[in-house]
Amino acid sequence: MSQDKVYATPKEQIKAFAFDSKVASVFDDMIRRSVPGYGMTLSLLGIIAQHYAQPGTRVYDLGCSLGAGMVAMGSNLQTSELEFVGIDNSEAMLQRCRSHLVDLQTRYPVTLHCQDIQATPIENASIVVLNFTLQFIPIEQRLELLTRIHDGLAPGGVLVLSEKIQFEDPRIQEDLTTLHHDFKRANGYSDLEISQKRSALENVLVPETIPAHEQRLDQAGFARNEIWLQCFNFASFLAFK
Ligand code: GEK
């Protein structure tokens, strides 16, 4: 996988961030160097999948990008009669995703659909993963999506929801944003790359507070939810049907 240089040179005009072929070709490097805890989220997703995958059900990865979530969940699974469904609305991502799923496909049926996750029917799911994807859905449409996910989960099913988060206290917001930028700098991104990417993501990636997520999960019908991992301004929730 090549190194992310998408924002390395000065741009006259910063266009809104898009998951196009340029981003898809460096995506693994981009997300690992940008999202603190991404690697740990994936490796622990494998443990979560072992615990919650139920025979005869589906596992959905909504906004699957290159399929890292499905690969992580499938790597040590023994559960029988499981089907994986990966959804993304970027054809550039899915083209690359297919080649990452070769091993998984020798053990489980895997279907990939290029579509908006808001149009995806969710049925008979034991696990639904939204790994850093809900943040790209318009805020007013998030409840409907989470409600459909809840309704499509089988009894005992879970949603894994990972997001960039925002803090109510402006001083904490400022400090954790600084720490996030320090993380990116430590991973080799320049100040120019950090600031151009930040502008490109403005109004595209819209983070919310932890209470806003918790309240919406309650409203969508989930019985309980808890944060199981947090790294700076990124957190992952486990929500139970
Ligand atoms: C991972 N989960 O590696 N419908 C379908 N796909 C969408 C939509 C939508 N409405 N909006 C955005 N996407 C992955 C990482 S990246 C996170 C997920 C990030 C897709 C988009 O094309 C991209 O592939 C993915 O969601 C978000 O664990 O880049 O911060």
mmCIF file of C-alpha atoms and ligand atoms in Angstrom:
data_model
loop_
_atom_site.group_PDB
_atom_site.id
_atom_site.type_symbol
_atom_site.label_atom_id
_atom_site.label_comp_id
_atom_site.label_asym_id
_atom_site.label_seq_id
_atom_site.Cartn_x
_atom_site.Cartn_y
_atom_site.Cartn_z
ATOM 1 C CA MET A 1 0.000 0.000 0.000
ATOM 2 C CA SER A 2 1.497 3.368 -0.975
ATOM 3 C CA GLN A 3 2.077 6.278 1.373
ATOM 4 C CA ASP A 4 -0.601 8.952 1.712
ATOM 5 C CA LYS A 5 0.640 12.169 0.071
ATOM 6 C CA VAL A 6 -2.831 13.464 -0.905
ATOM 7 C CA TYR A 7 -2.426 16.762 0.993
ATOM 8 C CA ALA A 8 1.401 16.977 0.939
ATOM 9 C CA THR A 9 1.672 19.827 -1.569
ATOM 10 C CA PRO A 10 -0.063 23.210 -1.261
ATOM 11 C CA LYS A 11 -3.464 23.326 -2.976
ATOM 12 C CA GLU A 12 -4.915 26.562 -4.345
ATOM 13 C CA GLN A 13 -8.410 25.444 -3.481
ATOM 14 C CA ILE A 14 -9.287 22.716 -0.991
ATOM 15 C CA LYS A 15 -12.134 20.605 -2.338
ATOM 16 C CA ALA A 16 -14.482 18.694 -0.046
ATOM 17 C CA PHE A 17 -12.951 15.344 0.939
ATOM 18 C CA ALA A 18 -14.094 12.423 -1.251
ATOM 19 C CA PHE A 19 -13.362 8.701 -1.188
ATOM 20 C CA ASP A 20 -12.077 8.706 -4.769
ATOM 21 C CA SER A 21 -9.446 6.505 -6.439
ATOM 22 C CA LYS A 22 -6.580 8.684 -5.172
ATOM 23 C CA VAL A 23 -7.719 8.235 -1.552
ATOM 24 C CA ALA A 24 -8.559 4.535 -2.056
ATOM 25 C CA SER A 25 -5.023 3.829 -3.337
ATOM 26 C CA VAL A 26 -3.458 5.051 -0.049
ATOM 27 C CA PHE A 27 -6.370 4.480 2.323
ATOM 28 C CA ASP A 28 -4.831 1.874 4.620
ATOM 29 C CA ASP A 29 -1.806 4.115 5.257
ATOM 30 C CA MET A 30 -4.055 7.200 5.618
ATOM 31 C CA ILE A 31 -6.384 5.744 8.237
ATOM 32 C CA ARG A 32 -3.625 4.064 10.271
ATOM 33 C CA ARG A 33 -1.607 7.307 10.473
ATOM 34 C CA SER A 34 -4.701 9.463 11.113
ATOM 35 C CA VAL A 35 -6.930 7.566 13.532
ATOM 36 C CA PRO A 36 -5.379 6.813 16.929
ATOM 37 C CA GLY A 37 -6.290 3.287 17.990
ATOM 38 C CA TYR A 38 -7.386 2.164 14.513
ATOM 39 C CA GLY A 39 -5.160 -0.943 14.574
ATOM 40 C CA MET A 40 -6.322 -1.855 18.070
ATOM 41 C CA THR A 41 -9.973 -1.318 17.094
ATOM 42 C CA LEU A 42 -9.515 -3.850 14.307
ATOM 43 C CA SER A 43 -7.699 -6.467 16.348
ATOM 44 C CA LEU A 44 -10.283 -6.239 19.140
ATOM 45 C CA LEU A 45 -13.090 -6.428 16.570
ATOM 46 C CA GLY A 46 -11.822 -9.960 15.968
ATOM 47 C CA ILE A 47 -12.400 -10.798 19.660
ATOM 48 C CA ILE A 48 -15.844 -9.136 19.606
ATOM 49 C CA ALA A 49 -16.811 -11.117 16.511
ATOM 50 C CA GLN A 50 -15.773 -14.401 18.128
ATOM 51 C CA HIS A 51 -18.070 -13.637 21.038
ATOM 52 C CA TYR A 52 -21.164 -12.308 19.231
ATOM 53 C CA ALA A 53 -21.253 -14.015 15.821
ATOM 54 C CA GLN A 54 -24.187 -16.432 15.759
ATOM 55 C CA PRO A 55 -24.560 -19.401 13.388
ATOM 56 C CA GLY A 56 -27.074 -18.814 10.608
ATOM 57 C CA THR A 57 -26.839 -14.987 10.734
ATOM 58 C CA ARG A 58 -25.180 -12.147 8.834
ATOM 59 C CA VAL A 59 -22.319 -9.814 9.750
ATOM 60 C CA TYR A 60 -22.555 -6.372 8.140
ATOM 61 C CA ASP A 61 -19.662 -3.945 7.645
ATOM 62 C CA LEU A 62 -21.254 -0.600 6.687
ATOM 63 C CA GLY A 63 -18.747 1.735 5.063
ATOM 64 C CA CYS A 64 -16.330 -1.169 4.699
ATOM 65 C CA SER A 65 -13.684 0.736 2.628
ATOM 66 C CA LEU A 66 -10.959 -1.851 1.890
ATOM 67 C CA GLY A 67 -12.648 -4.556 3.995
ATOM 68 C CA ALA A 68 -10.289 -4.328 7.000
ATOM 69 C CA GLY A 69 -13.194 -4.783 9.441
ATOM 70 C CA MET A 70 -14.442 -7.945 7.749
ATOM 71 C CA VAL A 71 -10.922 -9.376 7.498
ATOM 72 C CA ALA A 72 -10.338 -8.655 11.209
ATOM 73 C CA MET A 73 -13.647 -10.225 12.236
ATOM 74 C CA GLY A 74 -13.253 -13.276 10.029
ATOM 75 C CA SER A 75 -9.642 -14.103 10.801
ATOM 76 C CA ASN A 76 -10.186 -16.359 13.823
ATOM 77 C CA LEU A 77 -13.887 -17.139 13.541
ATOM 78 C CA GLN A 78 -15.104 -20.707 13.883
ATOM 79 C CA THR A 79 -18.839 -19.870 13.731
ATOM 80 C CA SER A 80 -20.659 -21.868 11.049
ATOM 81 C CA GLU A 81 -23.167 -20.679 8.437
ATOM 82 C CA LEU A 82 -22.193 -17.039 8.689
ATOM 83 C CA GLU A 83 -22.527 -14.609 5.811
ATOM 84 C CA PHE A 84 -20.552 -11.342 5.495
ATOM 85 C CA VAL A 85 -22.061 -8.291 3.809
ATOM 86 C CA GLY A 86 -19.841 -5.297 3.019
ATOM 87 C CA ILE A 87 -21.329 -1.976 1.876
ATOM 88 C CA ASP A 88 -19.619 1.138 0.597
ATOM 89 C CA ASN A 89 -20.707 3.828 -1.845
ATOM 90 C CA SER A 90 -17.182 4.300 -3.216
ATOM 91 C CA GLU A 91 -16.562 2.015 -6.191
ATOM 92 C CA ALA A 92 -12.835 2.884 -5.961
ATOM 93 C CA MET A 93 -12.760 1.426 -2.422
ATOM 94 C CA LEU A 94 -14.725 -1.698 -3.342
ATOM 95 C CA GLN A 95 -12.489 -2.471 -6.328
ATOM 96 C CA ARG A 96 -9.537 -2.712 -3.941
ATOM 97 C CA CYS A 97 -11.617 -4.322 -1.189
ATOM 98 C CA ARG A 98 -12.337 -7.418 -3.315
ATOM 99 C CA SER A 99 -8.689 -8.466 -3.403
ATOM 100 C CA HIS A 100 -8.417 -8.201 0.416
ATOM 101 C CA LEU A 101 -11.275 -10.640 0.945
ATOM 102 C CA VAL A 102 -9.846 -13.607 -0.946
ATOM 103 C CA ASP A 103 -8.974 -15.566 2.231
ATOM 104 C CA LEU A 104 -12.245 -14.720 3.989
ATOM 105 C CA GLN A 105 -14.192 -15.890 0.926
ATOM 106 C CA THR A 106 -12.634 -19.355 1.125
ATOM 107 C CA ARG A 107 -14.407 -19.776 4.488
ATOM 108 C CA TYR A 108 -17.582 -17.691 4.285
ATOM 109 C CA PRO A 109 -19.915 -16.278 1.640
ATOM 110 C CA VAL A 110 -19.149 -12.564 1.277
ATOM 111 C CA THR A 111 -21.250 -10.096 -0.696
ATOM 112 C CA LEU A 112 -20.182 -6.538 -1.477
ATOM 113 C CA HIS A 113 -22.597 -3.836 -2.603
ATOM 114 C CA CYS A 114 -21.743 -0.403 -3.904
ATOM 115 C CA GLN A 115 -24.580 1.558 -2.349
ATOM 116 C CA ASP A 116 -25.530 4.162 0.221
ATOM 117 C CA ILE A 117 -25.710 2.455 3.625
ATOM 118 C CA GLN A 118 -29.000 4.280 4.124
ATOM 119 C CA ALA A 119 -30.488 2.116 1.373
ATOM 120 C CA THR A 120 -29.095 -1.183 2.681
ATOM 121 C CA PRO A 121 -31.676 -3.590 4.114
ATOM 122 C CA ILE A 122 -30.363 -5.018 7.397
ATOM 123 C CA GLU A 123 -31.727 -8.477 8.127
ATOM 124 C CA ASN A 124 -30.927 -11.297 10.528
ATOM 125 C CA ALA A 125 -27.682 -9.686 11.697
ATOM 126 C CA SER A 126 -25.695 -10.833 14.711
ATOM 127 C CA ILE A 127 -23.085 -8.078 14.254
ATOM 128 C CA VAL A 128 -23.297 -4.724 12.474
ATOM 129 C CA VAL A 129 -20.132 -2.623 12.257
ATOM 130 C CA LEU A 130 -20.066 1.111 11.585
ATOM 131 C CA ASN A 131 -16.327 1.669 11.889
ATOM 132 C CA PHE A 132 -15.829 5.441 11.410
ATOM 133 C CA THR A 133 -18.710 5.731 8.917
ATOM 134 C CA LEU A 134 -21.702 7.258 10.748
ATOM 135 C CA GLN A 135 -19.704 10.504 11.006
ATOM 136 C CA PHE A 136 -20.152 10.956 7.227
ATOM 137 C CA ILE A 137 -23.966 10.631 7.345
ATOM 138 C CA PRO A 138 -25.962 13.887 7.726
ATOM 139 C CA ILE A 139 -26.829 14.270 11.430
ATOM 140 C CA GLU A 140 -30.590 14.393 10.859
ATOM 141 C CA GLN A 141 -30.458 11.021 9.049
ATOM 142 C CA ARG A 142 -28.426 9.164 11.680
ATOM 143 C CA LEU A 143 -31.343 8.122 13.920
ATOM 144 C CA GLU A 144 -33.242 6.461 11.084
ATOM 145 C CA LEU A 145 -30.157 4.450 10.101
ATOM 146 C CA LEU A 146 -29.470 3.319 13.683
ATOM 147 C CA THR A 147 -33.131 2.386 14.156
ATOM 148 C CA ARG A 148 -33.053 0.207 11.024
ATOM 149 C CA ILE A 149 -29.826 -1.414 12.241
ATOM 150 C CA HIS A 150 -31.414 -2.110 15.626
ATOM 151 C CA ASP A 151 -34.500 -3.589 13.970
ATOM 152 C CA GLY A 152 -32.369 -5.777 11.675
ATOM 153 C CA LEU A 153 -30.361 -7.301 14.535
ATOM 154 C CA ALA A 154 -31.256 -10.789 15.724
ATOM 155 C CA PRO A 155 -31.854 -11.248 19.475
ATOM 156 C CA GLY A 156 -28.452 -11.007 21.184
ATOM 157 C CA GLY A 157 -27.061 -8.986 18.272
ATOM 158 C CA VAL A 158 -24.674 -6.041 18.656
ATOM 159 C CA LEU A 159 -23.676 -2.863 16.866
ATOM 160 C CA VAL A 160 -20.054 -1.708 16.959
ATOM 161 C CA LEU A 161 -20.013 2.052 16.373
ATOM 162 C CA SER A 162 -16.629 3.765 16.102
ATOM 163 C CA GLU A 163 -16.502 7.537 15.643
ATOM 164 C CA LYS A 164 -14.418 10.659 15.878
ATOM 165 C CA ILE A 165 -15.898 12.483 18.856
ATOM 166 C CA GLN A 166 -16.307 16.055 20.011
ATOM 167 C CA PHE A 167 -16.204 17.320 23.616
ATOM 168 C CA GLU A 168 -18.624 19.680 25.311
ATOM 169 C CA ASP A 169 -15.888 21.394 27.338
ATOM 170 C CA PRO A 170 -14.035 23.689 24.880
ATOM 171 C CA ARG A 171 -10.734 23.277 26.760
ATOM 172 C CA ILE A 172 -10.923 19.481 26.521
ATOM 173 C CA GLN A 173 -11.927 19.808 22.851
ATOM 174 C CA GLU A 174 -8.883 21.978 22.210
ATOM 175 C CA ASP A 175 -6.460 19.755 24.125
ATOM 176 C CA LEU A 176 -7.618 16.494 22.571
ATOM 177 C CA THR A 177 -7.579 18.041 19.090
ATOM 178 C CA THR A 178 -3.994 19.125 19.752
ATOM 179 C CA LEU A 179 -3.095 15.611 20.899
ATOM 180 C CA HIS A 180 -4.699 14.190 17.748
ATOM 181 C CA HIS A 181 -2.614 16.536 15.607
ATOM 182 C CA ASP A 182 0.497 15.578 17.622
ATOM 183 C CA PHE A 183 -0.332 11.935 16.821
ATOM 184 C CA LYS A 184 -0.536 12.756 13.111
ATOM 185 C CA ARG A 185 2.722 14.720 13.243
ATOM 186 C CA ALA A 186 4.416 11.812 15.039
ATOM 187 C CA ASN A 187 3.246 9.626 12.145
ATOM 188 C CA GLY A 188 4.997 11.828 9.596
ATOM 189 C CA TYR A 189 2.256 14.250 8.511
ATOM 190 C CA SER A 190 3.375 17.875 8.055
ATOM 191 C CA ASP A 191 1.472 20.874 9.424
ATOM 192 C CA LEU A 192 0.408 21.631 5.826
ATOM 193 C CA GLU A 193 -1.030 18.120 5.359
ATOM 194 C CA ILE A 194 -2.842 18.315 8.704
ATOM 195 C CA SER A 195 -4.371 21.706 7.970
ATOM 196 C CA GLN A 196 -5.370 20.988 4.337
ATOM 197 C CA LYS A 197 -6.998 17.665 5.296
ATOM 198 C CA ARG A 198 -8.795 19.389 8.159
ATOM 199 C CA SER A 199 -10.272 21.953 5.729
ATOM 200 C CA ALA A 200 -11.282 19.204 3.272
ATOM 201 C CA LEU A 201 -13.151 17.335 6.029
ATOM 202 C CA GLU A 202 -15.007 20.427 7.261
ATOM 203 C CA ASN A 203 -18.779 19.743 7.010
ATOM 204 C CA VAL A 204 -18.013 16.303 5.495
ATOM 205 C CA LEU A 205 -16.997 14.477 8.674
ATOM 206 C CA VAL A 206 -19.266 15.812 11.424
ATOM 207 C CA PRO A 207 -18.361 14.481 14.902
ATOM 208 C CA GLU A 208 -20.755 14.510 17.848
ATOM 209 C CA THR A 209 -20.385 14.260 21.607
ATOM 210 C CA ILE A 210 -20.478 10.993 23.550
ATOM 211 C CA PRO A 211 -23.852 11.913 25.199
ATOM 212 C CA ALA A 212 -25.342 12.670 21.743
ATOM 213 C CA HIS A 213 -24.336 9.188 20.545
ATOM 214 C CA GLU A 214 -25.567 7.509 23.727
ATOM 215 C CA GLN A 215 -28.938 9.256 23.552
ATOM 216 C CA ARG A 216 -29.404 8.344 19.887
ATOM 217 C CA LEU A 217 -28.530 4.696 20.557
ATOM 218 C CA ASP A 218 -31.190 4.681 23.310
ATOM 219 C CA GLN A 219 -33.706 6.332 20.988
ATOM 220 C CA ALA A 220 -32.959 3.820 18.221
ATOM 221 C CA GLY A 221 -34.057 1.070 20.620
ATOM 222 C CA PHE A 222 -30.765 -0.376 21.880
ATOM 223 C CA ALA A 223 -31.131 -1.806 25.388
ATOM 224 C CA ARG A 224 -27.635 -0.795 26.558
ATOM 225 C CA ASN A 225 -24.471 0.723 25.194
ATOM 226 C CA GLU A 226 -20.965 1.298 26.483
ATOM 227 C CA ILE A 227 -17.702 2.714 25.215
ATOM 228 C CA TRP A 228 -15.237 -0.160 24.969
ATOM 229 C CA LEU A 229 -12.304 1.790 23.495
ATOM 230 C CA GLN A 230 -11.296 5.444 23.419
ATOM 231 C CA CYS A 231 -8.099 7.006 22.059
ATOM 232 C CA PHE A 232 -7.942 10.806 22.281
ATOM 233 C CA ASN A 233 -10.936 12.085 20.245
ATOM 234 C CA PHE A 234 -11.930 8.707 18.805
ATOM 235 C CA ALA A 235 -14.231 6.267 20.566
ATOM 236 C CA SER A 236 -15.967 2.986 19.886
ATOM 237 C CA PHE A 237 -19.336 2.011 21.370
ATOM 238 C CA LEU A 238 -20.810 -1.454 21.744
ATOM 239 C CA ALA A 239 -24.619 -1.295 21.587
ATOM 240 C CA PHE A 240 -26.781 -4.289 22.544
ATOM 241 C CA LYS A 241 -30.215 -5.095 21.131
HETATM 242 C C1 GEK B 1 -12.371 0.560 8.137
HETATM 243 N N1 GEK B 1 -14.765 0.980 8.080
HETATM 244 O O1 GEK B 1 -11.298 0.458 7.533
HETATM 245 N N2 GEK B 1 -22.863 4.912 2.196
HETATM 246 C C2 GEK B 1 -21.892 3.976 2.032
HETATM 247 N N3 GEK B 1 -20.603 4.195 2.328
HETATM 248 C C3 GEK B 1 -20.267 5.406 2.794
HETATM 249 C C4 GEK B 1 -21.219 6.431 2.978
HETATM 250 C C5 GEK B 1 -22.566 6.144 2.664
HETATM 251 N N4 GEK B 1 -23.537 7.050 2.820
HETATM 252 N N5 GEK B 1 -20.594 7.536 3.459
HETATM 253 C C6 GEK B 1 -19.272 7.205 3.563
HETATM 254 N N6 GEK B 1 -19.095 5.923 3.153
HETATM 255 C C7 GEK B 1 -13.494 1.306 7.454
HETATM 256 C C8 GEK B 1 -13.193 2.773 7.441
HETATM 257 S S1 GEK B 1 -13.904 5.153 6.217
HETATM 258 C C9 GEK B 1 -13.552 6.134 7.582
HETATM 259 C C10 GEK B 1 -14.354 3.617 7.010
HETATM 260 C C11 GEK B 1 -12.663 7.295 7.349
HETATM 261 C C12 GEK B 1 -17.845 5.163 3.151
HETATM 262 C C13 GEK B 1 -16.684 5.837 2.447
HETATM 263 O O2 GEK B 1 -16.699 5.606 1.059
HETATM 264 C C14 GEK B 1 -15.484 5.219 3.151
HETATM 265 O O3 GEK B 1 -15.009 4.094 2.473
HETATM 266 C C15 GEK B 1 -16.029 4.832 4.532
HETATM 267 O O4 GEK B 1 -17.444 5.011 4.485
HETATM 268 C C16 GEK B 1 -15.506 5.661 5.686
HETATM 269 O O5 GEK B 1 -12.559 0.103 9.294
HETATM 270 O O6 GEK B 1 -12.137 7.474 6.254
HETATM 271 O O7 GEK B 1 -12.494 8.075 8.362
#
